Short mmCIF file of C-alpha atoms in Angstrom, two decimals:
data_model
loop_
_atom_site.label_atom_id
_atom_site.label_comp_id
_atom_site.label_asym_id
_atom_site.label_seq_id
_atom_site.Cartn_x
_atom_site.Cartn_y
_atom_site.Cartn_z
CA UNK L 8 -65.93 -20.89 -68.24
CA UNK L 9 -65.37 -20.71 -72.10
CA UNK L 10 -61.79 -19.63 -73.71
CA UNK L 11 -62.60 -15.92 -75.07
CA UNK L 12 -60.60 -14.12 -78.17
CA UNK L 13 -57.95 -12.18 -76.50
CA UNK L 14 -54.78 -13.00 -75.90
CA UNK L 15 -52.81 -11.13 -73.83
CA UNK L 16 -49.45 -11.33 -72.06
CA UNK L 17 -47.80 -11.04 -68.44
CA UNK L 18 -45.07 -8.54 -66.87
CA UNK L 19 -42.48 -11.07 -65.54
CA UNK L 20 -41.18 -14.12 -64.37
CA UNK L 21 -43.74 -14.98 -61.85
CA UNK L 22 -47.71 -14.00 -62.32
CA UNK L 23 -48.90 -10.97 -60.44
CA UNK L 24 -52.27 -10.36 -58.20
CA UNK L 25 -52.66 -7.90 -61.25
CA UNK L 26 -51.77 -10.78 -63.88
CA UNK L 27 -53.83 -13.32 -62.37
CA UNK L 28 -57.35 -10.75 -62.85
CA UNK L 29 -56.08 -9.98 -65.84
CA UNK L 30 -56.30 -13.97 -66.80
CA UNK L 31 -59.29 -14.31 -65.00
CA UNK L 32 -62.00 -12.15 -67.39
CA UNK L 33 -64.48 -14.09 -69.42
CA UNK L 34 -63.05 -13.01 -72.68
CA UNK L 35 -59.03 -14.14 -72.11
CA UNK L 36 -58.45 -17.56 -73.79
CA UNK L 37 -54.65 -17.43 -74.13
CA UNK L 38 -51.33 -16.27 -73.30
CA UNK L 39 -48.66 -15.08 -75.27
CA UNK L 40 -45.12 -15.49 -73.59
CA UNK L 41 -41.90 -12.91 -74.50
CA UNK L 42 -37.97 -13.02 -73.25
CA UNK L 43 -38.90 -11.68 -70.07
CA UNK L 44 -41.03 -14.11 -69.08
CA UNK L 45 -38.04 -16.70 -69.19
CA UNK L 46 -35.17 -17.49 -67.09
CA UNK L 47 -34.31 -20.83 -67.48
CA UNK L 48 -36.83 -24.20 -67.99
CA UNK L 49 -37.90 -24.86 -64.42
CA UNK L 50 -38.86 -21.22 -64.45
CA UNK L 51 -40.85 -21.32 -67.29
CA UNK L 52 -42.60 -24.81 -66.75
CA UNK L 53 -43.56 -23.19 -63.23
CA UNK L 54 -44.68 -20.40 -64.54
CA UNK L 55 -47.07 -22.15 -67.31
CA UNK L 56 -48.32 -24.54 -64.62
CA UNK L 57 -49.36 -21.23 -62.65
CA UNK L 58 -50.92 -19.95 -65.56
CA UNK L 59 -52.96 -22.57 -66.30
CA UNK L 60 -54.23 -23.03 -62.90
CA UNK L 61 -56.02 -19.70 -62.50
CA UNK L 62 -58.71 -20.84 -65.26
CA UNK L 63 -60.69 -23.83 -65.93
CA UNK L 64 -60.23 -24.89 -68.99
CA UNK L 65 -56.89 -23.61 -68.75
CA UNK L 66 -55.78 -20.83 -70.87
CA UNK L 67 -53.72 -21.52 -73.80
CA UNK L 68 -49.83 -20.61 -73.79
CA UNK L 69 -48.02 -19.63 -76.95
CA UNK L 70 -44.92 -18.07 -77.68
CA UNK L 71 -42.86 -16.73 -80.60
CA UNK L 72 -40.36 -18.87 -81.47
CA UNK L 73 -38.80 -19.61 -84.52
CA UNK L 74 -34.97 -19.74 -84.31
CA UNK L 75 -32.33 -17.29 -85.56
CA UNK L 76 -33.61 -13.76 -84.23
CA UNK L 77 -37.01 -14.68 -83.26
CA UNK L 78 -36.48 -17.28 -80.23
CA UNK L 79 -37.59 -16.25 -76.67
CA UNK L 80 -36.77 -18.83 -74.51
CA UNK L 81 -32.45 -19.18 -75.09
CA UNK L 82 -30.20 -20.35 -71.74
CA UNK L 83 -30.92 -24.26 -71.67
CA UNK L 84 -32.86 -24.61 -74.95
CA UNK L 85 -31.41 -25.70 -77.93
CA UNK L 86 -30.40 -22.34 -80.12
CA UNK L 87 -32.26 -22.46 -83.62
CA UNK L 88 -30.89 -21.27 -86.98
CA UNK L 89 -32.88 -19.28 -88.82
CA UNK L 90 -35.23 -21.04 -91.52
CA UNK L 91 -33.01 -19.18 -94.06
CA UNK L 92 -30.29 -22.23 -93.47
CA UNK L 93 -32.67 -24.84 -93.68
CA UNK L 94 -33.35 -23.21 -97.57
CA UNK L 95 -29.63 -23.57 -97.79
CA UNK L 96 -29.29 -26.98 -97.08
CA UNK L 97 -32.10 -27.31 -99.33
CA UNK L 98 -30.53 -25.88 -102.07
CA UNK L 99 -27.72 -28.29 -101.67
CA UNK L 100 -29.46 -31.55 -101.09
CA UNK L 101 -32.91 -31.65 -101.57
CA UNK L 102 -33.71 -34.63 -99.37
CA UNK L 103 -31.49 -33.63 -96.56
CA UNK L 104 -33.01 -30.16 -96.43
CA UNK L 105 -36.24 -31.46 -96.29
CA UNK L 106 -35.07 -34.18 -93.32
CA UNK L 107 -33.31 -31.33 -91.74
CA UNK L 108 -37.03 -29.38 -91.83
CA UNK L 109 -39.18 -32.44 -90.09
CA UNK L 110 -36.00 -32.47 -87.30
CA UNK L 111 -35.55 -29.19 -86.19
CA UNK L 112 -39.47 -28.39 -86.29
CA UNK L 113 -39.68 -31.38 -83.79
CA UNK L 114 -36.93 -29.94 -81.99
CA UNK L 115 -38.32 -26.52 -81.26
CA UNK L 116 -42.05 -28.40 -80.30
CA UNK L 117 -40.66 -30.78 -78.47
CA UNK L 118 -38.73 -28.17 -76.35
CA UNK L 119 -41.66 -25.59 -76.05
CA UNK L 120 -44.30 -28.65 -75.33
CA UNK L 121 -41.89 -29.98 -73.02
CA UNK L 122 -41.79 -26.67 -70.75
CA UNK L 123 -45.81 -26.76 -70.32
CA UNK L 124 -46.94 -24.47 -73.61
CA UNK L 125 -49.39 -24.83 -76.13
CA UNK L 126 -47.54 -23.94 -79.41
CA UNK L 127 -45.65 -21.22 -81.00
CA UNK L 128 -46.05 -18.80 -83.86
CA UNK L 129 -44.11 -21.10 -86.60
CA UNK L 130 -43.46 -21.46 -88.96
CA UNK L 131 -43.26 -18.44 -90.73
CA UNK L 132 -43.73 -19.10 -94.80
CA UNK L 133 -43.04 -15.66 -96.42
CA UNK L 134 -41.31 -15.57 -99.50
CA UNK L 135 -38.09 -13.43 -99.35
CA UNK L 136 -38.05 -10.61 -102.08
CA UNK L 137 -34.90 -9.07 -100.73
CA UNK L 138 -36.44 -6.33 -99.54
CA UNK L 139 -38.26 -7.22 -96.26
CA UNK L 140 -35.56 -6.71 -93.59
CA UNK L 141 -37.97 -8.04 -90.85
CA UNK L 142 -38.55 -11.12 -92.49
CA UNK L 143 -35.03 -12.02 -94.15
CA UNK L 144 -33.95 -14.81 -93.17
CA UNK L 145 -37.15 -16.02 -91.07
CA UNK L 146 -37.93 -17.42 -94.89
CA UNK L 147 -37.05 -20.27 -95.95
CA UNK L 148 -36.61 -19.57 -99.07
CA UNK L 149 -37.22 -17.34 -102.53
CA UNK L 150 -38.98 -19.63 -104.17
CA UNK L 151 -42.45 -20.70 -103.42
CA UNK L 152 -42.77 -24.03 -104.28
CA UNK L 153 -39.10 -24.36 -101.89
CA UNK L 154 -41.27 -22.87 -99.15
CA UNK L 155 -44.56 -24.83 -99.47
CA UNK L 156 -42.15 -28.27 -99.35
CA UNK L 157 -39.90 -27.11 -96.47
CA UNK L 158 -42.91 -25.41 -94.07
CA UNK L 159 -44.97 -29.01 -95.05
CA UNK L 160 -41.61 -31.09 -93.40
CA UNK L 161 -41.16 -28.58 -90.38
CA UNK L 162 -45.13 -28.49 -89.61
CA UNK L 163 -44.75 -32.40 -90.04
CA UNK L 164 -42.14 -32.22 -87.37
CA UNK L 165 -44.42 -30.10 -84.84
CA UNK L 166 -47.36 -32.56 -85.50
CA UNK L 167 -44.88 -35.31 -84.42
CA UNK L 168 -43.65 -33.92 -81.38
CA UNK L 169 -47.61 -32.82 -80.48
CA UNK L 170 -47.62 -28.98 -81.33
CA UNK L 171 -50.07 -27.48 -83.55
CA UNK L 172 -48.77 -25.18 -86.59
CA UNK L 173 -49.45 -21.76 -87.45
CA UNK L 174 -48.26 -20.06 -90.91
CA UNK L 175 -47.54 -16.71 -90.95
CA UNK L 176 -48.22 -13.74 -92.12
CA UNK L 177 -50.81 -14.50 -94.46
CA UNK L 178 -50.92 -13.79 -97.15
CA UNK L 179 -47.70 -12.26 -97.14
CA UNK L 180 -45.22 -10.40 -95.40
CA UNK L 181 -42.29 -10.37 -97.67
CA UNK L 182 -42.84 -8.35 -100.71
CA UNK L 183 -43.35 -5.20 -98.37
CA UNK L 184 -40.01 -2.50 -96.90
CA UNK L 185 -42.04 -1.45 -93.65
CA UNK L 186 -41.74 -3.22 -91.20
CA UNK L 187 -45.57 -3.79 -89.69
CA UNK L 188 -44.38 -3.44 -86.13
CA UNK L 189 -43.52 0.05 -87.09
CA UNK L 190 -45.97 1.50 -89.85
CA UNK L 191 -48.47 0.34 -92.30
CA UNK L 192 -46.46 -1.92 -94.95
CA UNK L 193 -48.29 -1.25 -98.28
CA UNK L 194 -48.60 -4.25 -101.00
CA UNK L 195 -49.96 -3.02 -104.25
CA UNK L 196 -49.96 -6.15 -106.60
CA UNK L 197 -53.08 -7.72 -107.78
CA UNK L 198 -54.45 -11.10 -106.53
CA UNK L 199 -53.64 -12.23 -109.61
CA UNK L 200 -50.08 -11.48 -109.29
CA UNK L 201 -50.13 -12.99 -105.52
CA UNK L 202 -49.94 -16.90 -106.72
CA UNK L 203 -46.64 -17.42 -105.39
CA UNK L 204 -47.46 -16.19 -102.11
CA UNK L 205 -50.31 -18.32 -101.74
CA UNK L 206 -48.69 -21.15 -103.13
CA UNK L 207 -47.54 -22.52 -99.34
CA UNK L 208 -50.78 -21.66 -97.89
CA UNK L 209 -52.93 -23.72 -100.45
CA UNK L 210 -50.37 -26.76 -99.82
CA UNK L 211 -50.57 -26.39 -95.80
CA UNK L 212 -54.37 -26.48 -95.99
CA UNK L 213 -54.43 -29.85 -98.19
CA UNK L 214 -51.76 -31.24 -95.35
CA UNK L 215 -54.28 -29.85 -92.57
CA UNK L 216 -52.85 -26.79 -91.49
CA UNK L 217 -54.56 -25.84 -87.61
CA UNK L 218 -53.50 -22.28 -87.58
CA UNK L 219 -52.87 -19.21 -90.00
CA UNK L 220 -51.65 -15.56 -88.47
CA UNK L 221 -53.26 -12.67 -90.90
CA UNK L 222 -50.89 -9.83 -91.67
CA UNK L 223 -51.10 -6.03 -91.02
CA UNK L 224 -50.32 -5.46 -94.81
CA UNK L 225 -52.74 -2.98 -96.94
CA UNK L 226 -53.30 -5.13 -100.39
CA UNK L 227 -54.99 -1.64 -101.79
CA UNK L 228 -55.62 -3.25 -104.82
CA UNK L 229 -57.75 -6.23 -103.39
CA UNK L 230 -59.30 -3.95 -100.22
CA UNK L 231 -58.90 -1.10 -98.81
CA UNK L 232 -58.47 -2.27 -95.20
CA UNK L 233 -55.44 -4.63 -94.04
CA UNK L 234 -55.62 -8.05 -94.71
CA UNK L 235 -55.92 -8.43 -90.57
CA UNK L 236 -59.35 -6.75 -90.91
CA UNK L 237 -60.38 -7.77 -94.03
CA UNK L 238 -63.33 -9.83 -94.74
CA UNK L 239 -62.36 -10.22 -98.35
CA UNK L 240 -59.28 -11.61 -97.16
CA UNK L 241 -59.76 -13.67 -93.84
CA UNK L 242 -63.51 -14.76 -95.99
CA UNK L 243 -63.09 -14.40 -99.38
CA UNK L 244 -59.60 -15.38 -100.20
CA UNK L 245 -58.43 -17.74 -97.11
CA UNK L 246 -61.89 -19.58 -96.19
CA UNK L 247 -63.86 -19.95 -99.58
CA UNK L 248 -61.17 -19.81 -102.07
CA UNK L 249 -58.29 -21.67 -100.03
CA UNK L 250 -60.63 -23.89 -97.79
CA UNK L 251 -58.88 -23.02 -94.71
CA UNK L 252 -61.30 -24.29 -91.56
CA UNK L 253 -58.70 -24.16 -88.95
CA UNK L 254 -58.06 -21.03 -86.30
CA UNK L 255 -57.09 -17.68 -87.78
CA UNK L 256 -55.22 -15.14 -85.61
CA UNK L 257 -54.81 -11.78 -86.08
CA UNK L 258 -51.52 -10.49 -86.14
CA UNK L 259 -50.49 -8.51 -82.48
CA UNK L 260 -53.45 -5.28 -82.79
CA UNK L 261 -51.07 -3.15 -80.90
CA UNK L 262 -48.81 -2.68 -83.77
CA UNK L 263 -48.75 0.37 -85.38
CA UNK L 264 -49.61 -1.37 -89.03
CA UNK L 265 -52.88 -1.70 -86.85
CA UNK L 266 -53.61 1.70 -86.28
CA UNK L 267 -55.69 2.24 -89.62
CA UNK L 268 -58.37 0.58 -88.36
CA UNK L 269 -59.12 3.13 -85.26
CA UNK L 270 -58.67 2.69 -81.71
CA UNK L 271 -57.95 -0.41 -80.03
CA UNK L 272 -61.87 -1.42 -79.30
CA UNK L 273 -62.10 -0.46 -83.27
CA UNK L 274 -59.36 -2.93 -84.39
CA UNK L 275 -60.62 -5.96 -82.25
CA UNK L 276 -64.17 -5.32 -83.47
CA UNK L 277 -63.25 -5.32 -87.26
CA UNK L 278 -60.71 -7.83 -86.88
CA UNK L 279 -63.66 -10.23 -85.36
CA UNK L 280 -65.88 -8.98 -87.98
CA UNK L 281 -63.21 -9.99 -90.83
CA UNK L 282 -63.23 -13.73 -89.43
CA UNK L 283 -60.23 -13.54 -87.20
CA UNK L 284 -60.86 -15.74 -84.21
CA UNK L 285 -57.83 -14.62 -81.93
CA UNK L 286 -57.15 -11.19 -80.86
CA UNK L 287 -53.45 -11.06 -79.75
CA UNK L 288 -52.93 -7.53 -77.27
CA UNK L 289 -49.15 -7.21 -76.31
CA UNK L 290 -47.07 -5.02 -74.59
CA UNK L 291 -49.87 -2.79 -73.45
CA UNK L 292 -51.38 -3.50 -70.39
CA UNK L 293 -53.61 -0.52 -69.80
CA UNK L 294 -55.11 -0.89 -72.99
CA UNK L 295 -55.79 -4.33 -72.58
CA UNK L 296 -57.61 -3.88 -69.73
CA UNK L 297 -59.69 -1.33 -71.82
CA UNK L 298 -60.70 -3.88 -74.40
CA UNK L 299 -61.95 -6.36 -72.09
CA UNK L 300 -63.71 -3.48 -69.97
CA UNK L 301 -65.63 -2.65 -73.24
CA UNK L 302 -65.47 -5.46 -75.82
CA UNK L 303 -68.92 -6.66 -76.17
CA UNK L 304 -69.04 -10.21 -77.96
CA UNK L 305 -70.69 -13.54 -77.56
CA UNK L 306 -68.75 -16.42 -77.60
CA UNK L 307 -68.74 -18.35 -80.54
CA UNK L 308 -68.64 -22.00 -80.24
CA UNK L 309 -66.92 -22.65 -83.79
CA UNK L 310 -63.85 -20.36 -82.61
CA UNK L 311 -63.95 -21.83 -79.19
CA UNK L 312 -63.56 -25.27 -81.08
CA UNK L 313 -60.17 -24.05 -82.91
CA UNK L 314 -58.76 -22.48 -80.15
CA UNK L 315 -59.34 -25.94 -78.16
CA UNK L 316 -57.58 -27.71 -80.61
CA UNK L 317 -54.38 -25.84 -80.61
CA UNK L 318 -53.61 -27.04 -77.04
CA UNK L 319 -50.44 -29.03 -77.16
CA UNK L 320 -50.09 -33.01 -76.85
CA UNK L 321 -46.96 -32.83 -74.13
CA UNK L 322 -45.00 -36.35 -74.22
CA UNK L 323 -41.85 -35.52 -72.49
CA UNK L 324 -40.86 -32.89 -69.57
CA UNK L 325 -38.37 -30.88 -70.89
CA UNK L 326 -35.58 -32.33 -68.38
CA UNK L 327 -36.37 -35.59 -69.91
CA UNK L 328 -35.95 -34.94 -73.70
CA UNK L 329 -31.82 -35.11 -73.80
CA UNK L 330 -31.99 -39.26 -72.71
CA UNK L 331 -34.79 -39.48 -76.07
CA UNK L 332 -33.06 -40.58 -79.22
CA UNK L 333 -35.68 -38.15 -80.95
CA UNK L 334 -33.80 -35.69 -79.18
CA UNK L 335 -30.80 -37.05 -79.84
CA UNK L 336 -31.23 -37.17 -83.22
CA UNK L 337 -32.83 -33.41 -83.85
CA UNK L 338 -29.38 -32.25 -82.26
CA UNK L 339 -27.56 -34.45 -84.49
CA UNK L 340 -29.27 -32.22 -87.27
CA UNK L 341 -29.17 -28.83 -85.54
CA UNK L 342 -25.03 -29.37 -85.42
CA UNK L 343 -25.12 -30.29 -88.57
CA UNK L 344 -27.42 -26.56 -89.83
CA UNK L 345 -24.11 -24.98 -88.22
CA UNK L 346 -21.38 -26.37 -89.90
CA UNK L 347 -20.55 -24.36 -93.69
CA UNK L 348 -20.42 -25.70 -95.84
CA UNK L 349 -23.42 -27.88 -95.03
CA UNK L 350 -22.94 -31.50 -94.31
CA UNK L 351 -24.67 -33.92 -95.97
CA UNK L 352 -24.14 -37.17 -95.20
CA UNK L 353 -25.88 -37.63 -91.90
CA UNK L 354 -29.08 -39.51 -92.41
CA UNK L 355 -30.94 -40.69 -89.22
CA UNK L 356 -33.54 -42.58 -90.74
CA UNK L 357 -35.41 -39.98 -93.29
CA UNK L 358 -37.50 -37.28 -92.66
CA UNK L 359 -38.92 -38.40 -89.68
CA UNK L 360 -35.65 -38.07 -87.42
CA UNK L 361 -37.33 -36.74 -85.07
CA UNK L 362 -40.45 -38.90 -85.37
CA UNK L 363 -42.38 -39.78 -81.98
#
């Protein structure tokens, strides 16, 4: 059986009859994973394992989680700061921030990989205008070429620790008030004005970036559909312009930033039609079983070929990692993000402290 374009996600800790024929139709190919899936790490390794059984090829597990206020998985894992601090540190030390990056991107793949999952939404490389409250400090930083260097070094550290990248939310999130979850953010510069934004992208795609997430932003001046079902985006701008060839996501089609493109059968179609390969469905159970009941798509062996390549390269069970001077190390940094002012004059060996 081949991996399909929806993802979809589960009720609890433990799958269901209902979760397991949920997993089970043609067109699933992955999983996405929230805080109520997660207890502690045995938990969550057991459930993953169960996932993965019900489908051969397994399905594909993801999660959200970035650090600060986006990390789902929190008793027993190592507690993130938000890529915010890592701009800090930055700011203060170029060559620590950027060692600081490689570690704690290792750090949160190591510790998802380690648990049984594929990889997770990171990182996210939005520029911060000031007046996107749902990115904030998810940024790294204001400046774009401060971005592009700092999302290179934590993507780096994923790719170390076996976890496949994916930016987000192309081709930006952060110049936008509304929040996408909630309404329709609306983005009325011109490409030409949009550089800066792009800026990380075009320097994650010449370091091989696997993965970009397309946002639910209206660019009226470029299309008049959101960028998530936009061929002139997901096409135009990200594959012939930028060169991307990797796997392109569509941001979760049950937000409401979604809604302009019709029903929920609507949005998947015109999201595939743009060039989006993955079709995330969250929270919303009956009307994911509505999409698969009536979604009518072949598979396509290109996408299939992305989506395969985002499975994760797991090196060390999670219990493991602590006696791992990787691990070791990556802590050694993540105390270090607390402490303010920041300290600088830890150096582990470079940017690759948490090098495998």
């Amino acid at each position: 059986m081949s991996l399909g374009p929806v993802m979809v996600d589960i009720a609890g800790t433990t799958l269901t009859a209902a979760d397991r024929e949920l997993l089970a139709h043609p067109l699933v190919g992955s999983v996405i994973l929230f805080t109520r899936n997660y207890a502690d790490p045995a938990q969550l390794a057991a459930l993953v394992a169960d996932i993965q059984s019900v489908r051969s090829p397994a399905l594909l597990v993801a999660v959200d989680h970035e650090g600060g206020r986006v990390q789902r998985f929190r008793p027993g894992f190592s507690a993130l700061p938000p890529l915010r601090r890592i701009g800090q540190v930055f700011d203060a030390d170029a060559g620590q921030g950027l060692s600081m990056a490689r570690a704690l991107g290792w750090l949160m793949a190591a510790e998802v990989l380690g648990c049984g999952l594929d990889f997770s939404f990171a990182p996210c490389v939005d520029l911060d205008y000031g007046v996107s409250t749902i990115i904030g400090d998810r940024s790294f930083h204001t400046r774009a070429a401060t971005v592009a260097q700092l999302a290179i070094a934590y993507t780096h550290g994923m790719r170390d620790a076996g976890m496949a990248a994916t930016a987000k939310h192309f081709p930006g999130h952060g110049a936008v008030v509304a929040d996408s979850h909630l309404a329709l953010p609306i983005d009325r510069r011109e490409l030409a004005d949009m550089d800066e934004d792009l800026l990380p992208y075009r320097r994650l795609i010449a370091n091989a970036l696997p993965a970009v997430m397309v946002a639910h932003v209206l660019y009226p001046a470029v299309d008049d559909v959101p960028a998530s079902f936009s061929r002139k985006w997901v096409q135009g701008v990200l594959r012939q312009e930028l060169g991307f060839s990797g796997l392109v996501f569509a941001d979760d089609l049950t937000m409401a930033g979604a809604a302009a493109a019709g029903d929920l059968l609507q949005r998947a179609q015109r999201a595939l039609a743009a060039g989006c390969d993955v079709l995330p469905v969250c929270n919303d159970r009956p009307g994911a079983e509505r999409l698969l009941d009536t979604l009518r798509v072949p598979i396509d062996p290109a996408s299939q070929l992305r989506l395969v390549r985002m499975r994760g390269r797991k090196q060390l069970r999670f219990e493991n990692l602590a006696a791992s001077a990787s691990w070791q190390s990556a802590r050694e940094w993540l105390r270090r993000s607390a402490a303010s002012p920041p300290e600088l004059s830890f150096n582990p060996g470079g940017t690759d402290a948490g090098g495998t």
